[in-house]
CSV table of C-alpha atoms and ligand atoms in Angstrom, one decimal:
chain,number,residue,atom,x,y,z
A,1,MET,CA,-51.5,24.4,-21.7
A,2,GLU,CA,-49.4,26.2,-24.2
A,3,HIS,CA,-51.8,26.8,-27.0
A,4,GLU,CA,-49.7,29.5,-28.5
A,5,HIS,CA,-47.1,27.3,-30.0
A,6,THR,CA,-49.4,24.6,-31.3
A,7,ASP,CA,-52.3,26.6,-32.7
A,8,PRO,CA,-52.0,25.9,-36.5
A,9,VAL,CA,-53.9,29.1,-37.4
A,10,ARG,CA,-51.4,31.3,-35.6
A,11,PRO,CA,-47.9,30.4,-36.8
A,12,ARG,CA,-45.0,32.0,-34.8
A,13,ARG,CA,-44.3,35.5,-36.0
A,14,ARG,CA,-41.0,35.9,-37.7
A,15,ARG,CA,-38.4,38.1,-36.1
A,16,LEU,CA,-36.9,40.4,-38.6
A,17,LEU,CA,-34.5,43.2,-38.7
A,18,VAL,CA,-34.9,46.3,-40.9
A,19,THR,CA,-31.7,48.4,-41.3
A,20,GLY,CA,-32.0,52.0,-42.6
A,21,ALA,CA,-35.4,52.0,-40.9
A,22,GLY,CA,-35.4,55.9,-41.0
A,23,GLY,CA,-35.1,55.9,-44.8
A,24,GLN,CA,-38.0,56.0,-47.3
A,25,LEU,CA,-37.9,52.3,-48.1
A,26,GLY,CA,-37.0,51.2,-44.6
A,27,ARG,CA,-40.2,52.9,-43.3
A,28,ALA,CA,-42.3,51.2,-46.0
A,29,LEU,CA,-40.8,47.8,-45.1
A,30,VAL,CA,-41.6,48.3,-41.4
A,31,GLU,CA,-45.2,49.0,-42.5
A,32,ALA,CA,-45.4,46.0,-44.9
A,33,PHE,CA,-44.2,43.6,-42.2
A,34,ALA,CA,-46.0,45.2,-39.3
A,35,ASP,CA,-47.7,41.9,-38.3
A,36,GLU,CA,-44.3,40.3,-37.7
A,37,GLU,CA,-41.8,41.0,-34.9
A,38,VAL,CA,-39.8,43.9,-36.4
A,39,ILE,CA,-36.6,45.2,-35.0
A,40,ALA,CA,-36.2,48.6,-36.8
A,41,LEU,CA,-32.7,50.1,-36.6
A,42,ALA,CA,-32.1,53.6,-38.0
A,43,ARG,CA,-28.6,55.0,-38.6
A,44,ALA,CA,-28.3,56.2,-35.0
A,45,ASP,CA,-29.0,52.6,-33.8
A,46,TRP,CA,-26.5,50.9,-36.2
A,47,ASP,CA,-24.0,52.5,-38.5
A,48,VAL,CA,-23.9,49.5,-40.9
A,49,SER,CA,-20.3,50.3,-41.9
A,50,LEU,CA,-19.4,49.1,-38.4
A,51,PRO,CA,-20.1,45.7,-36.7
A,52,PRO,CA,-23.7,45.3,-35.5
A,53,PRO,CA,-24.9,45.9,-32.0
A,54,PRO,CA,-26.0,42.7,-30.0
A,55,LEU,CA,-29.1,41.2,-31.6
A,56,PRO,CA,-31.3,38.2,-30.9
A,57,PRO,CA,-31.5,35.4,-33.5
A,58,LEU,CA,-33.2,36.6,-36.7
A,59,ASP,CA,-35.4,34.9,-39.2
A,60,LEU,CA,-34.9,37.6,-41.9
A,61,VAL,CA,-32.9,40.8,-42.5
A,62,LEU,CA,-34.2,43.5,-44.8
A,63,HIS,CA,-31.2,45.6,-45.5
A,64,ALA,CA,-32.5,49.1,-46.6
A,65,ALA,CA,-29.5,51.2,-45.2
A,66,ALA,CA,-27.4,52.6,-47.9
A,67,TRP,CA,-25.4,55.6,-49.1
A,68,THR,CA,-28.0,57.0,-51.6
A,69,ASP,CA,-26.3,60.4,-52.4
A,70,VAL,CA,-25.5,59.6,-56.1
A,71,ASP,CA,-23.6,62.8,-56.8
A,72,GLY,CA,-21.9,62.9,-53.4
A,73,ALA,CA,-20.5,59.4,-54.1
A,74,GLU,CA,-18.4,60.9,-56.9
A,75,ALA,CA,-16.4,63.1,-54.4
A,76,ASP,CA,-16.2,60.3,-51.8
A,77,PRO,CA,-16.3,56.9,-53.4
A,78,GLN,CA,-14.7,55.3,-50.4
A,79,GLY,CA,-17.3,56.6,-48.1
A,80,ALA,CA,-20.0,55.3,-50.4
A,81,ALA,CA,-18.3,51.9,-50.6
A,82,ALA,CA,-17.9,51.7,-46.8
A,83,VAL,CA,-21.7,51.8,-46.5
A,84,ASN,CA,-22.8,50.1,-49.8
A,85,VAL,CA,-20.3,47.3,-49.8
A,86,GLY,CA,-19.0,47.0,-46.2
A,87,GLY,CA,-22.5,47.6,-44.8
A,88,VAL,CA,-23.9,44.8,-46.9
A,89,ALA,CA,-21.2,42.4,-45.8
A,90,ASN,CA,-21.9,43.3,-42.1
A,91,ALA,CA,-25.6,42.7,-42.6
A,92,ALA,CA,-25.0,39.4,-44.5
A,93,ALA,CA,-22.6,38.3,-41.7
A,94,LEU,CA,-25.6,38.2,-39.3
A,95,GLY,CA,-26.3,34.8,-40.9
A,96,ALA,CA,-30.0,35.2,-41.5
A,97,PRO,CA,-31.8,35.1,-44.9
A,98,ILE,CA,-31.3,38.6,-46.2
A,99,VAL,CA,-32.8,40.9,-48.8
A,100,VAL,CA,-30.4,43.6,-50.1
A,101,PHE,CA,-31.4,46.4,-52.5
A,102,SER,CA,-29.6,47.4,-55.6
A,103,THR,CA,-30.3,49.8,-58.4
A,104,ASP,CA,-30.9,50.4,-62.1
A,105,TYR,CA,-27.7,52.5,-62.0
A,106,VAL,CA,-25.6,49.3,-62.3
A,107,PHE,CA,-26.5,49.5,-66.0
A,108,ASP,CA,-25.0,51.9,-68.6
A,109,GLY,CA,-28.3,52.6,-70.3
A,110,THR,CA,-27.2,51.8,-73.8
A,111,LYS,CA,-29.3,48.7,-74.3
A,112,GLY,CA,-32.4,50.6,-75.5
A,113,GLU,CA,-34.8,48.1,-74.3
A,114,PRO,CA,-35.7,46.9,-70.8
A,115,TYR,CA,-32.9,45.4,-68.7
A,116,VAL,CA,-33.5,41.9,-67.3
A,117,GLU,CA,-31.5,40.0,-64.7
A,118,SER,CA,-29.1,38.3,-67.1
A,119,ASP,CA,-28.0,41.6,-68.7
A,120,GLY,CA,-24.4,42.5,-68.0
A,121,PRO,CA,-23.9,45.5,-65.6
A,122,ASN,CA,-21.6,48.4,-66.5
A,123,PRO,CA,-22.2,51.2,-63.9
A,124,LEU,CA,-21.4,54.8,-65.0
A,125,SER,CA,-21.0,56.3,-61.5
A,126,ALA,CA,-19.2,55.7,-58.2
A,127,TYR,CA,-22.6,55.1,-56.6
A,128,GLY,CA,-23.5,52.4,-59.2
A,129,ARG,CA,-20.1,50.7,-58.8
A,130,SER,CA,-20.6,50.7,-55.0
A,131,LYS,CA,-24.0,49.1,-55.3
A,132,LEU,CA,-22.7,46.5,-57.8
A,133,HIS,CA,-19.9,45.5,-55.4
A,134,GLY,CA,-22.5,45.4,-52.7
A,135,GLU,CA,-24.5,42.8,-54.7
A,136,GLY,CA,-21.3,40.7,-54.6
A,137,ALA,CA,-20.9,41.2,-50.9
A,138,ALA,CA,-24.4,39.9,-50.2
A,139,GLY,CA,-23.4,36.3,-50.9
A,140,LYS,CA,-25.1,33.5,-52.8
A,141,HIS,CA,-28.0,33.2,-50.3
A,142,ALA,CA,-29.3,36.7,-50.6
A,143,TRP,CA,-32.3,38.0,-52.5
A,144,VAL,CA,-30.8,41.0,-54.4
A,145,VAL,CA,-33.7,43.2,-55.3
A,146,ARG,CA,-32.8,45.8,-58.0
A,147,THR,CA,-35.2,48.6,-58.1
A,148,SER,CA,-35.3,52.2,-59.5
A,149,TRP,CA,-36.3,55.8,-59.0
A,150,LEU,CA,-37.8,55.3,-55.5
A,151,PHE,CA,-40.3,57.8,-54.0
A,152,GLY,CA,-42.6,57.8,-51.0
A,153,PRO,CA,-44.3,60.0,-48.5
A,154,THR,CA,-41.1,60.6,-46.4
A,155,GLY,CA,-37.5,61.6,-47.0
A,156,HIS,CA,-35.8,63.2,-49.9
A,157,ASN,CA,-37.2,62.2,-53.2
A,158,PHE,CA,-38.1,63.6,-56.6
A,159,VAL,CA,-41.9,63.5,-56.1
A,160,ARG,CA,-41.7,65.4,-52.8
A,161,THR,CA,-39.3,67.9,-54.3
A,162,MET,CA,-41.6,68.5,-57.3
A,163,LEU,CA,-44.6,68.9,-55.1
A,164,GLN,CA,-42.8,71.7,-53.2
A,165,LEU,CA,-41.4,73.4,-56.3
A,166,GLY,CA,-44.8,73.1,-58.0
A,167,ARG,CA,-46.4,75.1,-55.2
A,168,GLU,CA,-43.7,77.8,-55.2
A,169,ARG,CA,-43.1,78.3,-58.9
A,170,GLY,CA,-44.8,78.6,-62.3
A,171,GLU,CA,-42.2,76.6,-64.1
A,172,VAL,CA,-39.5,74.0,-63.4
A,173,ALA,CA,-36.7,72.7,-65.6
A,174,VAL,CA,-36.6,68.9,-65.6
A,175,VAL,CA,-34.4,66.4,-67.5
A,176,ASP,CA,-36.1,64.6,-70.3
A,177,ASP,CA,-33.3,62.3,-71.6
A,178,GLN,CA,-33.3,59.7,-68.8
A,179,ARG,CA,-36.0,57.0,-68.9
A,180,GLY,CA,-36.8,54.6,-66.1
A,181,CYS,CA,-39.5,53.2,-63.8
A,182,PRO,CA,-40.5,55.4,-60.9
A,183,THR,CA,-41.3,53.0,-58.1
A,184,TYR,CA,-43.5,53.8,-55.0
A,185,VAL,CA,-41.8,52.4,-51.9
A,186,GLY,CA,-45.1,51.0,-50.5
A,187,HIS,CA,-45.6,48.9,-53.7
A,188,LEU,CA,-42.0,47.8,-53.6
A,189,ALA,CA,-42.3,46.7,-49.9
A,190,GLU,CA,-45.3,44.6,-50.8
A,191,GLY,CA,-43.4,43.0,-53.7
A,192,VAL,CA,-40.5,42.2,-51.3
A,193,ARG,CA,-43.0,40.6,-48.9
A,194,GLU,CA,-44.3,38.5,-51.8
A,195,LEU,CA,-40.8,37.4,-52.8
A,196,VAL,CA,-39.8,36.3,-49.3
A,197,ASP,CA,-43.2,34.8,-48.3
A,198,ALA,CA,-43.1,32.6,-51.5
A,199,ASP,CA,-39.5,31.8,-50.6
A,200,ARG,CA,-38.5,32.4,-54.2
A,201,GLU,CA,-35.0,31.3,-55.3
A,202,ARG,CA,-32.2,33.5,-54.1
A,203,GLY,CA,-30.2,35.8,-56.5
A,204,VAL,CA,-31.0,38.9,-58.5
A,205,TRP,CA,-34.6,40.0,-59.0
A,206,HIS,CA,-35.7,43.1,-60.9
A,207,VAL,CA,-38.6,44.7,-59.0
A,208,ALA,CA,-39.9,48.0,-60.3
A,209,ALA,CA,-43.2,49.7,-61.2
A,210,GLU,CA,-45.0,48.9,-64.5
A,211,GLY,CA,-44.6,51.5,-67.2
A,212,ASP,CA,-41.8,53.9,-67.8
A,213,CYS,CA,-41.2,57.6,-68.3
A,214,THR,CA,-38.7,60.4,-68.1
A,215,TRP,CA,-38.2,62.6,-65.1
A,216,ALA,CA,-40.0,65.4,-67.0
A,217,ASP,CA,-43.0,63.1,-67.5
A,218,LEU,CA,-42.9,62.2,-63.8
A,219,ALA,CA,-42.9,65.9,-62.8
A,220,GLU,CA,-45.9,66.6,-65.1
A,221,ALA,CA,-47.8,63.6,-63.6
A,222,VAL,CA,-47.1,64.9,-60.1
A,223,PHE,CA,-48.5,68.4,-61.0
A,224,GLU,CA,-51.5,66.9,-62.7
A,225,GLU,CA,-52.3,64.5,-59.8
A,226,ALA,CA,-51.8,67.3,-57.3
A,227,GLY,CA,-53.8,69.9,-59.3
A,228,LEU,CA,-50.8,72.3,-59.5
A,229,ARG,CA,-50.5,74.7,-62.4
A,230,CYS,CA,-46.8,74.4,-62.9
A,231,ARG,CA,-45.1,74.1,-66.4
A,232,VAL,CA,-42.3,71.6,-67.0
A,233,ARG,CA,-39.5,72.9,-69.2
A,234,ARG,CA,-37.8,69.8,-70.7
A,235,ILE,CA,-34.0,70.0,-70.5
A,236,SER,CA,-31.0,67.6,-71.1
A,237,SER,CA,-28.8,66.0,-68.5
A,238,ALA,CA,-25.9,68.0,-69.9
A,239,GLU,CA,-27.8,71.2,-69.2
A,240,LEU,CA,-28.4,70.2,-65.6
A,241,GLY,CA,-24.7,69.3,-65.2
A,242,ARG,CA,-24.8,66.9,-62.2
A,243,PRO,CA,-21.5,65.4,-61.1
A,244,ALA,CA,-22.6,61.7,-61.6
A,245,ARG,CA,-23.5,60.3,-65.0
A,246,ARG,CA,-26.8,58.5,-65.1
A,247,PRO,CA,-28.0,55.9,-67.6
A,248,PRO,CA,-30.1,57.4,-70.4
A,249,TYR,CA,-32.4,54.3,-70.3
A,250,SER,CA,-32.7,52.0,-67.3
A,251,VAL,CA,-36.1,50.4,-67.5
A,252,LEU,CA,-36.1,47.3,-65.3
A,253,ARG,CA,-38.1,44.2,-66.1
A,254,SER,CA,-37.9,40.6,-64.8
A,255,GLU,CA,-37.3,37.5,-66.9
A,256,ARG,CA,-37.8,35.3,-63.9
A,257,PRO,CA,-41.0,33.2,-63.3
A,258,GLY,CA,-42.7,34.2,-60.1
A,259,ALA,CA,-41.3,37.7,-60.0
A,260,PRO,CA,-43.5,40.2,-58.1
A,261,ARG,CA,-45.4,42.5,-60.5
A,262,LEU,CA,-45.9,46.0,-59.1
A,263,PRO,CA,-48.6,48.5,-60.0
A,264,HIS,CA,-48.0,51.2,-62.7
A,265,TRP,CA,-45.9,54.1,-61.6
A,266,ARG,CA,-48.8,56.5,-62.0
A,267,GLU,CA,-50.8,54.5,-59.4
A,268,GLY,CA,-47.7,54.9,-57.2
A,269,VAL,CA,-47.7,58.7,-57.7
A,270,ALA,CA,-51.5,58.8,-56.9
A,271,GLU,CA,-51.0,56.6,-53.7
A,272,CYS,CA,-48.0,58.7,-52.5
A,273,LEU,CA,-49.9,62.0,-53.0
A,274,ARG,CA,-52.9,60.5,-51.1
A,275,ARG,CA,-50.6,59.6,-48.2
A,276,LEU,CA,-49.3,63.2,-48.3
A,277,GLY,CA,-52.9,64.6,-48.4
A,278,ALA,CA,-51.9,66.3,-51.7
A,279,GLY,CA,-54.0,64.5,-54.3
A,280,ALA,CA,-56.2,66.8,-56.4
A,281,ALA,CA,-59.9,66.8,-55.6
A,282,ARG,CA,-61.5,64.9,-58.4
A,283,GLY,CA,-65.2,64.9,-59.2
B,1,LIG,N1,-33.7,56.2,-53.9
B,1,LIG,C1,-33.7,55.6,-55.0
B,1,LIG,O1,-34.1,56.2,-56.0
B,1,LIG,C2,-33.2,54.2,-55.2
B,1,LIG,C3,-33.2,53.6,-56.5
B,1,LIG,C4,-32.7,52.3,-56.6
B,1,LIG,C5,-32.3,51.6,-55.5
B,1,LIG,N2,-32.3,52.2,-54.3
B,1,LIG,C6,-31.8,51.5,-53.2
B,1,LIG,O2,-32.9,51.2,-52.3
B,1,LIG,C7,-32.4,51.2,-50.9
B,1,LIG,C8,-33.2,52.1,-50.1
B,1,LIG,O3,-33.1,53.5,-50.5
B,1,LIG,P1,-33.9,54.7,-50.0
B,1,LIG,O4,-34.5,55.4,-51.2
B,1,LIG,O5,-34.9,54.2,-49.0
B,1,LIG,O6,-32.8,55.6,-49.4
B,1,LIG,P2,-32.9,56.6,-48.2
B,1,LIG,O7,-34.2,57.2,-48.0
B,1,LIG,O8,-31.7,57.5,-48.4
B,1,LIG,O9,-32.6,55.7,-47.0
B,1,LIG,C9,-31.4,55.1,-46.7
B,1,LIG,C10,-31.2,55.1,-45.2
B,1,LIG,O10,-29.9,54.6,-44.9
B,1,LIG,C11,-29.4,55.4,-43.9
B,1,LIG,N3,-27.9,55.3,-43.8
B,1,LIG,C12,-27.0,55.9,-44.6
B,1,LIG,N4,-25.8,55.6,-44.2
B,1,LIG,C13,-25.9,54.7,-43.2
B,1,LIG,C14,-25.0,54.0,-42.4
B,1,LIG,N5,-23.7,54.1,-42.5
B,1,LIG,N6,-25.5,53.1,-41.4
B,1,LIG,C15,-26.8,53.0,-41.3
B,1,LIG,N7,-27.7,53.7,-42.0
B,1,LIG,C16,-27.3,54.5,-43.0
B,1,LIG,C17,-29.8,56.8,-44.2
B,1,LIG,O11,-29.7,57.6,-43.0
B,1,LIG,P3,-29.5,59.2,-43.2
B,1,LIG,O12,-30.6,59.7,-43.9
B,1,LIG,O13,-29.4,59.6,-41.8
B,1,LIG,O14,-28.2,59.3,-44.0
B,1,LIG,C18,-31.2,56.5,-44.6
B,1,LIG,O15,-32.1,56.5,-43.5
B,1,LIG,C19,-30.9,51.5,-51.0
B,1,LIG,O16,-30.2,50.3,-51.1
B,1,LIG,C20,-30.8,52.2,-52.3
B,1,LIG,O17,-29.4,52.1,-52.8
B,1,LIG,C21,-32.7,53.5,-54.1
């Protein structure tokens, strides 16, 4: 008797593909969906700007592969587009329901209050433009999850960089004229799971941490949580002089009923540092 397929308390596991599985969000997605049948492909397994390798039928694609070098995209916009537009098109062509990820950098940051899904985009950078075109390449049947300022226990991110600098130096200079929602990848991955499990309507969803701050505030929070005595010198974006322009204000909020609500960004910092074994001992 084949109980496995008829047992109502054990529904069939979904087979899902995670692209960019070596990246910080890709890893968090693999964890959040660990009870499903996950095919995790890192860049070496599938360069998403090329057609996919042979794959079995899929119930869901979580497309976390992307060109995320914001400044590097200014020098090579075509390279960024090949991954962020062509890669999305290739993943969408697999034909399964798909989640693609986009960014607060599709906005110009002049609104001065939180951006919701119906606000018009106007990217300031080649990266932002490539991600906006990628949203278009995902098709009408995709969940397009716009998120912001991601950090996690692996990969290149601001929190890990600050942790390292805070251990080496007595002071760091950090920009204080960009405001956004630093989002912990573990919290985002849980939010994505909520979105797909509830089978919410397809289209654009803003999913970012509660609260908002500047990069300088975030650096101070990291030092405080980690018990590091490093001072933050607040500087302007002009002083830092990066090649790509960033929006001065890119807080994301959702206007859609049923949108996943993520924990506050400070809880994300605390959780990330716990994962890194870097939280301060608190009495
Ligand atoms: N990071 C942020 O602050 C942020 C903010 C808003 C939205 N997002 C979006 O969130 C998603 C996940 O970002 P993330 O922070 O997890 O970035 P990440 O850590 O840089 O991960 C992206 C992954 O994609 C891989 N990749 C790059 N080019 C590829 C290609 N041609 N084919 C296959 N894989 C490729 C990278 O591999 P290599 O490392 O080997 O290049 C990396 O493992 C992206 O869509 C990003 O645009 C990120």
